[in-house]
GROMACS .gro file of C-alpha atoms in nm:
model
  358
    1MET     CA    1  17.978   8.758   0.806
    2PHE     CA    2  18.154   8.462   1.064
    3ALA     CA    3  18.099   8.150   1.119
    4ILE     CA    4  18.201   7.865   1.340
    5THR     CA    5  18.287   7.484   1.329
    6HIS     CA    6  18.243   7.262   1.588
    7PRO     CA    7  18.446   7.003   1.674
    8ALA     CA    8  18.301   6.676   1.588
    9HIS     CA    9  18.074   6.441   1.740
   10ALA     CA   10  17.982   6.054   1.676
   11ASP     CA   11  17.796   6.039   1.313
   12LYS     CA   12  17.612   5.762   1.153
   13ILE     CA   13  17.859   5.581   0.874
   14ARG     CA   14  17.481   5.657   0.648
   15ASP     CA   15  17.617   6.033   0.668
   16LEU     CA   16  17.977   5.955   0.623
   17ALA     CA   17  17.962   5.769   0.350
   18GLN     CA   18  17.810   5.632   0.052
   19VAL     CA   19  17.804   5.269  -0.139
   20ALA     CA   20  18.017   5.241  -0.452
   21GLY     CA   21  17.751   5.210  -0.738
   22VAL     CA   22  17.482   5.347  -0.576
   23ARG     CA   23  17.467   5.696  -0.738
   24SER     CA   24  17.202   5.935  -0.938
   25ASN     CA   25  17.274   5.978  -1.333
   26GLN     CA   26  17.208   6.313  -1.524
   27LEU     CA   27  16.893   6.275  -1.752
   28ILE     CA   28  16.872   6.587  -2.044
   29GLY     CA   29  16.654   6.712  -2.338
   30TYR     CA   30  16.522   6.952  -2.533
   31GLY     CA   31  16.145   7.049  -2.566
   32LEU     CA   32  15.889   7.260  -2.618
   33VAL     CA   33  15.730   7.513  -2.411
   34VAL     CA   34  15.368   7.601  -2.523
   35GLY     CA   35  15.070   7.829  -2.449
   36LEU     CA   36  15.261   8.144  -2.268
   37ASP     CA   37  15.093   8.512  -2.285
   38GLY     CA   38  15.247   8.661  -2.532
   39SER     CA   39  15.612   8.650  -2.365
   40GLY     CA   40  15.805   8.291  -2.588
   41ASP     CA   41  16.085   8.349  -2.814
   42GLN     CA   42  16.111   8.596  -3.087
   43THR     CA   43  16.107   8.323  -3.413
   44THR     CA   44  16.348   8.608  -3.564
   45GLN     CA   45  16.656   8.541  -3.377
   46THR     CA   46  16.515   8.219  -3.228
   47PRO     CA   47  16.466   8.016  -3.574
   48PHE     CA   48  16.565   7.680  -3.447
   49THR     CA   49  16.213   7.734  -3.250
   50THR     CA   50  16.008   7.760  -3.549
   51GLN     CA   51  16.192   7.451  -3.728
   52SER     CA   52  16.163   7.263  -3.357
   53LEU     CA   53  15.729   7.380  -3.364
   54GLU     CA   54  15.736   7.254  -3.817
   55ASN     CA   55  15.917   6.940  -3.661
   56MET     CA   56  15.676   6.824  -3.504
   57LEU     CA   57  15.323   6.942  -3.631
   58VAL     CA   58  15.484   6.685  -3.972
   59GLN     CA   59  15.481   6.444  -3.708
   60PHE     CA   60  15.101   6.467  -3.652
   61GLY     CA   61  15.091   6.530  -4.069
   62ILE     CA   62  15.035   6.933  -4.075
   63THR     CA   63  15.245   7.047  -4.422
   64VAL     CA   64  15.416   7.422  -4.278
   65PRO     CA   65  15.398   7.627  -4.652
   66ALA     CA   66  15.804   7.645  -4.683
   67SER     CA   67  15.721   8.050  -4.787
   68ALA     CA   68  15.562   8.031  -4.460
   69ARG     CA   69  15.711   8.255  -4.187
   70PRO     CA   70  15.526   8.184  -3.833
   71GLN     CA   71  15.602   8.439  -3.592
   72LEU     CA   72  15.506   8.224  -3.246
   73LYS     CA   73  15.511   8.449  -2.883
   74ASN     CA   74  15.301   8.165  -2.765
   75ALA     CA   75  15.640   7.947  -2.707
   76ALA     CA   76  15.927   7.881  -2.689
   77ALA     CA   77  16.225   7.618  -2.690
   78VAL     CA   78  16.391   7.542  -2.318
   79THR     CA   79  16.610   7.194  -2.166
   80VAL     CA   80  16.504   6.973  -1.946
   81THR     CA   81  16.732   6.843  -1.682
   82ALA     CA   82  16.666   6.566  -1.419
   83GLN     CA   83  16.887   6.397  -1.188
   84LEU     CA   84  16.754   5.953  -1.201
   85PRO     CA   85  16.786   5.859  -0.861
   86PRO     CA   86  16.972   5.536  -0.789
   87PHE     CA   87  16.749   5.218  -0.802
   88ALA     CA   88  16.442   5.416  -1.006
   89LYS     CA   89  16.239   5.148  -1.167
   90PRO     CA   90  16.012   5.210  -1.518
   91GLY     CA   91  15.725   5.388  -1.414
   92GLN     CA   92  15.820   5.542  -1.089
   93VAL     CA   93  15.845   6.001  -1.173
   94ILE     CA   94  16.111   6.233  -1.106
   95ASP     CA   95  16.118   6.630  -1.086
   96ILE     CA   96  16.284   6.790  -1.406
   97THR     CA   97  16.398   7.123  -1.416
   98VAL     CA   98  16.222   7.359  -1.761
   99ALA     CA   99  16.570   7.638  -1.835
  100SER     CA  100  16.509   7.882  -2.172
  101ILE     CA  101  16.703   7.883  -2.407
  102GLY     CA  102  16.653   8.199  -2.618
  103ASN     CA  103  16.494   8.462  -2.576
  104ALA     CA  104  16.214   8.414  -2.375
  105LYS     CA  105  16.044   8.707  -2.189
  106SER     CA  106  15.850   8.386  -1.933
  107ILE     CA  107  15.794   8.063  -1.926
  108ARG     CA  108  15.501   8.126  -1.604
  109GLY     CA  109  15.213   7.983  -1.717
  110GLY     CA  110  15.341   7.731  -1.967
  111GLU     CA  111  15.298   7.375  -2.093
  112LEU     CA  112  15.598   7.132  -2.136
  113LEU     CA  113  15.565   6.940  -2.442
  114MET     CA  114  15.679   6.592  -2.456
  115THR     CA  115  15.988   6.573  -2.425
  116PRO     CA  116  16.270   6.289  -2.420
  117LEU     CA  117  16.555   6.324  -2.210
  118ARG     CA  118  16.868   6.115  -2.269
  119GLY     CA  119  17.172   5.970  -2.097
  120ALA     CA  120  17.576   6.002  -2.168
  121ASP     CA  121  17.537   5.654  -2.342
  122GLY     CA  122  17.246   5.836  -2.586
  123ASN     CA  123  16.919   5.603  -2.433
  124VAL     CA  124  16.594   5.783  -2.329
  125TYR     CA  125  16.600   5.663  -2.010
  126ALA     CA  126  16.290   5.926  -1.896
  127MET     CA  127  15.925   6.116  -2.089
  128ALA     CA  128  15.897   6.484  -1.935
  129GLN     CA  129  15.563   6.611  -2.014
  130GLY     CA  130  15.323   6.909  -1.773
  131SER     CA  131  15.229   7.201  -1.654
  132VAL     CA  132  15.534   7.464  -1.626
  133VAL     CA  133  15.548   7.625  -1.236
  134VAL     CA  134  15.770   7.911  -1.153
  135GLY     CA  135  15.887   8.113  -0.871
  136GLY     CA  136  15.967   8.465  -1.080
  137VAL     CA  137  15.734   8.761  -1.232
  138SER     CA  138  15.848   8.983  -1.438
  139ALA     CA  139  15.594   9.320  -1.607
  140GLN     CA  140  15.706   9.538  -1.848
  141GLY     CA  141  15.478   9.911  -1.930
  142LYS     CA  142  15.510   9.966  -2.328
  143SER     CA  143  15.734  10.325  -2.169
  144GLY     CA  144  16.004  10.028  -2.134
  145SER     CA  145  15.956  10.021  -1.764
  146SER     CA  146  16.012   9.650  -1.577
  147VAL     CA  147  15.992   9.485  -1.224
  148GLN     CA  148  16.123   9.145  -1.195
  149VAL     CA  149  16.157   8.887  -0.913
  150ASN     CA  150  16.346   8.608  -0.927
  151ILE     CA  151  16.416   8.366  -1.274
  152SER     CA  152  16.078   8.364  -1.492
  153ALA     CA  153  16.263   8.192  -1.794
  154SER     CA  154  16.307   7.907  -1.579
  155GLY     CA  155  16.090   7.664  -1.379
  156ARG     CA  156  16.002   7.346  -1.199
  157VAL     CA  157  15.767   7.048  -1.315
  158PRO     CA  158  15.671   6.840  -0.997
  159ASN     CA  159  15.656   6.477  -1.101
  160GLY     CA  160  15.703   6.564  -1.436
  161ALA     CA  161  15.924   6.280  -1.567
  162THR     CA  162  15.820   5.925  -1.578
  163VAL     CA  163  16.149   5.617  -1.652
  164GLU     CA  164  16.120   5.421  -1.908
  165ARG     CA  165  16.429   5.281  -1.829
  166SER     CA  166  16.601   5.175  -1.506
  167VAL     CA  167  17.028   5.195  -1.451
  168ALA     CA  168  17.237   4.876  -1.464
  169SER     CA  169  17.384   4.880  -1.128
  170SER     CA  170  17.650   4.809  -0.967
  171PHE     CA  171  17.614   4.734  -0.631
  172GLY     CA  172  17.664   4.365  -0.480
  173ALA     CA  173  17.914   4.302  -0.828
  174ASN     CA  174  18.173   4.153  -0.600
  175GLY     CA  175  17.967   3.878  -0.482
  176GLY     CA  176  17.932   3.952  -0.112
  177ASP     CA  177  18.242   4.279  -0.121
  178LEU     CA  178  18.099   4.636  -0.065
  179VAL     CA  179  18.333   4.908  -0.051
  180LEU     CA  180  18.161   5.285   0.178
  181ASN     CA  181  18.344   5.570  -0.012
  182LEU     CA  182  18.395   5.833   0.211
  183ASN     CA  183  18.238   6.212   0.153
  184THR     CA  184  18.557   6.336   0.281
  185PRO     CA  185  18.819   6.158   0.269
  186ASP     CA  186  18.979   6.076   0.589
  187PHE     CA  187  19.234   5.797   0.731
  188THR     CA  188  19.167   5.854   1.055
  189THR     CA  189  18.731   5.795   0.939
  190ALA     CA  190  18.827   5.551   0.731
  191ALA     CA  191  19.000   5.359   1.032
  192HIS     CA  192  18.698   5.415   1.302
  193ILE     CA  193  18.497   5.327   1.035
  194ALA     CA  194  18.661   4.981   1.021
  195GLU     CA  195  18.669   4.960   1.309
  196ALA     CA  196  18.302   5.014   1.460
  197VAL     CA  197  18.242   4.768   1.214
  198ASN     CA  198  18.430   4.467   1.369
  199ARG     CA  199  18.373   4.539   1.684
  200THR     CA  200  17.975   4.477   1.603
  201TYR     CA  201  18.032   4.235   1.356
  202GLY     CA  202  18.362   4.092   1.424
  203ALA     CA  203  18.662   4.079   1.290
  204GLY     CA  204  18.770   4.048   0.956
  205THR     CA  205  18.396   4.207   0.847
  206ALA     CA  206  18.561   4.541   0.695
  207SER     CA  207  18.910   4.661   0.598
  208ALA     CA  208  19.036   5.061   0.473
  209ILE     CA  209  19.175   5.033   0.157
  210ASP     CA  210  19.255   5.382   0.160
  211GLY     CA  211  19.145   5.708   0.325
  212GLY     CA  212  18.844   5.743   0.070
  213SER     CA  213  18.737   5.370   0.148
  214VAL     CA  214  18.637   5.096   0.350
  215SER     CA  215  18.574   4.698   0.121
  216VAL     CA  216  18.266   4.531   0.386
  217ARG     CA  217  18.199   4.178   0.395
  218GLY     CA  218  17.798   4.135   0.346
  219PRO     CA  219  17.644   3.836   0.275
  220VAL     CA  220  17.636   3.699  -0.118
  221ASP     CA  221  17.166   3.649  -0.088
  222PRO     CA  222  17.119   4.000  -0.196
  223SER     CA  223  16.800   4.011  -0.035
  224GLN     CA  224  17.048   3.929   0.332
  225ARG     CA  225  17.305   4.198   0.190
  226VAL     CA  226  17.031   4.465   0.231
  227ALA     CA  227  16.874   4.476   0.555
  228TRP     CA  228  17.231   4.363   0.640
  229LEU     CA  229  17.356   4.699   0.490
  230GLY     CA  230  17.134   4.879   0.627
  231ALA     CA  231  17.239   4.828   0.975
  232ILE     CA  232  17.532   4.849   0.864
  233GLN     CA  233  17.447   5.238   0.794
  234GLY     CA  234  17.256   5.363   1.160
  235ILE     CA  235  17.637   5.200   1.276
  236GLU     CA  236  17.780   5.561   1.494
  237VAL     CA  237  18.090   5.589   1.453
  238THR     CA  238  18.365   5.882   1.565
  239PRO     CA  239  18.484   6.113   1.227
  240GLY     CA  240  18.818   6.187   1.275
  241ASP     CA  241  18.897   6.566   1.383
  242ALA     CA  242  18.849   6.907   1.090
  243PRO     CA  243  19.193   6.951   0.944
  244ALA     CA  244  19.265   7.278   1.050
  245ARG     CA  245  19.138   7.495   0.763
  246VAL     CA  246  19.004   7.845   0.732
  247VAL     CA  247  18.800   7.990   0.459
  248VAL     CA  248  18.780   8.284   0.327
  249ASN     CA  249  18.483   8.404   0.018
  250SER     CA  250  18.601   8.732  -0.087
  251ARG     CA  251  18.296   8.886  -0.268
  252THR     CA  252  18.063   8.870  -0.029
  253GLY     CA  253  18.274   8.861   0.287
  254THR     CA  254  18.264   8.497   0.446
  255VAL     CA  255  18.490   8.467   0.650
  256VAL     CA  256  18.450   8.029   0.788
  257ILE     CA  257  18.753   7.913   1.145
  258GLY     CA  258  18.789   7.610   1.174
  259SER     CA  259  18.805   7.464   1.566
  260GLU     CA  260  19.124   7.359   1.486
  261VAL     CA  261  19.342   7.608   1.406
  262ARG     CA  262  19.577   7.757   1.617
  263VAL     CA  263  19.783   8.150   1.570
  264THR     CA  264  20.148   8.126   1.774
  265PRO     CA  265  20.294   8.456   1.873
  266ALA     CA  266  20.212   8.763   1.674
  267ALA     CA  267  20.162   9.087   1.713
  268VAL     CA  268  19.878   9.274   1.475
  269ALA     CA  269  19.837   9.577   1.410
  270HIS     CA  270  19.591   9.768   1.137
  271GLY     CA  271  19.452  10.088   1.009
  272SER     CA  272  19.273  10.190   0.717
  273ILE     CA  273  19.352  10.509   0.502
  274GLN     CA  274  18.985  10.624   0.360
  275VAL     CA  275  19.040  10.900   0.044
  276THR     CA  276  18.796  11.149  -0.012
  277ILE     CA  277  18.740  11.345  -0.331
  278SER     CA  278  18.498  11.517  -0.413
  279GLU     CA  279  18.413  11.799  -0.745
  280GLN     CA  280  18.237  12.127  -0.738
  281PRO     CA  281  18.314  12.282  -0.998
  282GLN     CA  282  18.238  12.591  -1.095
  283VAL     CA  283  18.106  12.800  -1.422
  284SER     CA  284  18.331  13.177  -1.486
  285GLN     CA  285  18.209  13.429  -1.671
  286PRO     CA  286  18.347  13.729  -1.875
  287GLY     CA  287  18.204  14.055  -1.721
  288PRO     CA  288  17.912  14.287  -1.861
  289PHE     CA  289  18.012  14.405  -2.187
  290SER     CA  290  18.310  14.247  -2.269
  291LYS     CA  291  18.356  14.128  -2.635
  292GLY     CA  292  18.482  13.795  -2.715
  293GLY     CA  293  18.534  13.657  -2.361
  294GLN     CA  294  18.288  13.301  -2.310
  295THR     CA  295  18.129  13.092  -2.015
  296VAL     CA  296  18.376  12.795  -1.909
  297VAL     CA  297  18.382  12.606  -1.661
  298VAL     CA  298  18.610  12.549  -1.406
  299PRO     CA  299  18.739  12.202  -1.215
  300ASN     CA  300  18.716  12.224  -0.850
  301SER     CA  301  18.896  11.916  -0.692
  302ASP     CA  302  18.831  11.883  -0.363
  303VAL     CA  303  19.116  11.596  -0.195
  304GLN     CA  304  19.126  11.446   0.129
  305VAL     CA  305  19.360  11.161   0.289
  306SER     CA  306  19.274  11.031   0.667
  307GLU     CA  307  19.449  10.769   0.915
  308ASP     CA  308  19.193  10.588   1.108
  309GLY     CA  309  19.387  10.492   1.506
  310GLY     CA  310  19.497  10.150   1.397
  311HIS     CA  311  19.460   9.957   1.673
  312MET     CA  312  19.715   9.646   1.743
  313PHE     CA  313  19.688   9.324   1.942
  314LYS     CA  314  19.838   9.099   2.074
  315PHE     CA  315  19.823   8.662   1.997
  316GLY     CA  316  19.994   8.464   2.276
  317PRO     CA  317  20.081   8.158   2.208
  318GLY     CA  318  19.864   7.897   2.116
  319THR     CA  319  19.612   8.094   2.098
  320ASN     CA  320  19.199   7.885   2.003
  321LEU     CA  321  18.938   8.049   1.758
  322ASP     CA  322  18.803   8.179   2.116
  323THR     CA  323  19.058   8.425   2.124
  324ILE     CA  324  19.073   8.518   1.760
  325VAL     CA  325  18.750   8.599   1.743
  326ARG     CA  326  18.744   8.781   2.016
  327ALA     CA  327  19.036   8.971   1.927
  328VAL     CA  328  18.866   9.060   1.619
  329ASN     CA  329  18.512   9.196   1.736
  330GLN     CA  330  18.705   9.474   2.005
  331VAL     CA  331  18.895   9.579   1.706
  332GLY     CA  332  18.573   9.637   1.522
  333ALA     CA  333  18.782   9.488   1.298
  334SER     CA  334  18.471   9.404   0.888
  335PRO     CA  335  18.503   9.070   0.774
  336SER     CA  336  18.716   9.245   0.493
  337ASP     CA  337  19.001   9.361   0.725
  338LEU     CA  338  19.000   8.986   0.816
  339ILE     CA  339  19.014   8.903   0.541
  340SER     CA  340  19.343   9.077   0.560
  341ILE     CA  341  19.478   8.993   0.866
  342LEU     CA  342  19.432   8.668   0.786
  343GLN     CA  343  19.630   8.646   0.507
  344ALA     CA  344  19.964   8.856   0.675
  345LEU     CA  345  19.931   8.638   0.944
  346LYS     CA  346  19.969   8.384   0.702
  347GLN     CA  347  20.324   8.558   0.543
  348ALA     CA  348  20.433   8.607   0.848
  349GLY     CA  349  20.378   8.208   0.876
  350ALA     CA  350  20.210   8.292   1.242
  351LEU     CA  351  19.886   8.123   1.167
  352HIS     CA  352  19.962   7.690   1.098
  353ALA     CA  353  19.597   7.616   0.906
  354GLU     CA  354  19.522   7.592   0.563
  355LEU     CA  355  19.419   7.973   0.428
  356VAL     CA  356  19.141   7.869   0.058
  357VAL     CA  357  19.030   8.181  -0.104
  358ILE     CA  358  18.709   8.134  -0.255
   0.00000   0.00000   0.00000
């Protein structure tokens, strides 16, 4: 599978940079999902599920005898995660993700009990509860045969958590000065953003701090700063050219070649060697009425080596992306072949690009 990146065009600042201090925060919690149809945790192997349920029952005034060993099949211990968006206020709702941490087969149709969600500082920022929506399904028969589509041990609860505490934001903490952090650091893009802002609002309004940040001077009044920043984010800027880079995913066979990739004169020959080994065992039996003979299996291996005709193609000086893809497609090279060709060109010094293997 080949992918081609196109040259950069004018983008809005909101697509190129983020405002410093405006970020989301991760939340996590531990809870119980109940109401499962016998697909919950096997409590003999996950004793923490029983312990969690007993602790919950104590809060409702129910004491489980110490000698009792409840065998729960309709409950599962889960982790609950969520992203707390910036400027979230108490009373707003957010989506949550629920995932089993025990050996539950499925949490489909379960109900998540009230679960506090904590931040990295240990404080509770949201409370989660609701019916779990699972996109996967699994089924198993008495013979052991089973079928599974997607994953049924995790799911989501839309609007399943209510924000209880807001996170202090550093937005505008430095008076009227704001910092725009580029999503992809680039000196040219940072300079273009500063130039575009100064061209619109006057010289000295913005200055590039480095290749990843641009400082912008704005109003001191918070209400004016919000409207002014919205206008800043709508300014169109032409980002800098993407670096010459070839990204190769050896697991999936995906190859992405940037538009700035160039190849110096080089000749490439590529062929493939196929080794075929077939086993056809033969049975050797003793003759009739023979004494002491035994029936044995004699291995019979057939090994063949074949080499397909190699293809050679030549790259001229300054060869661009289109020529590379056309030449590779003409010889019918597979993605794995293209990966080998690109690595060989890089080693030969003919590929003027960064080769990234993921």
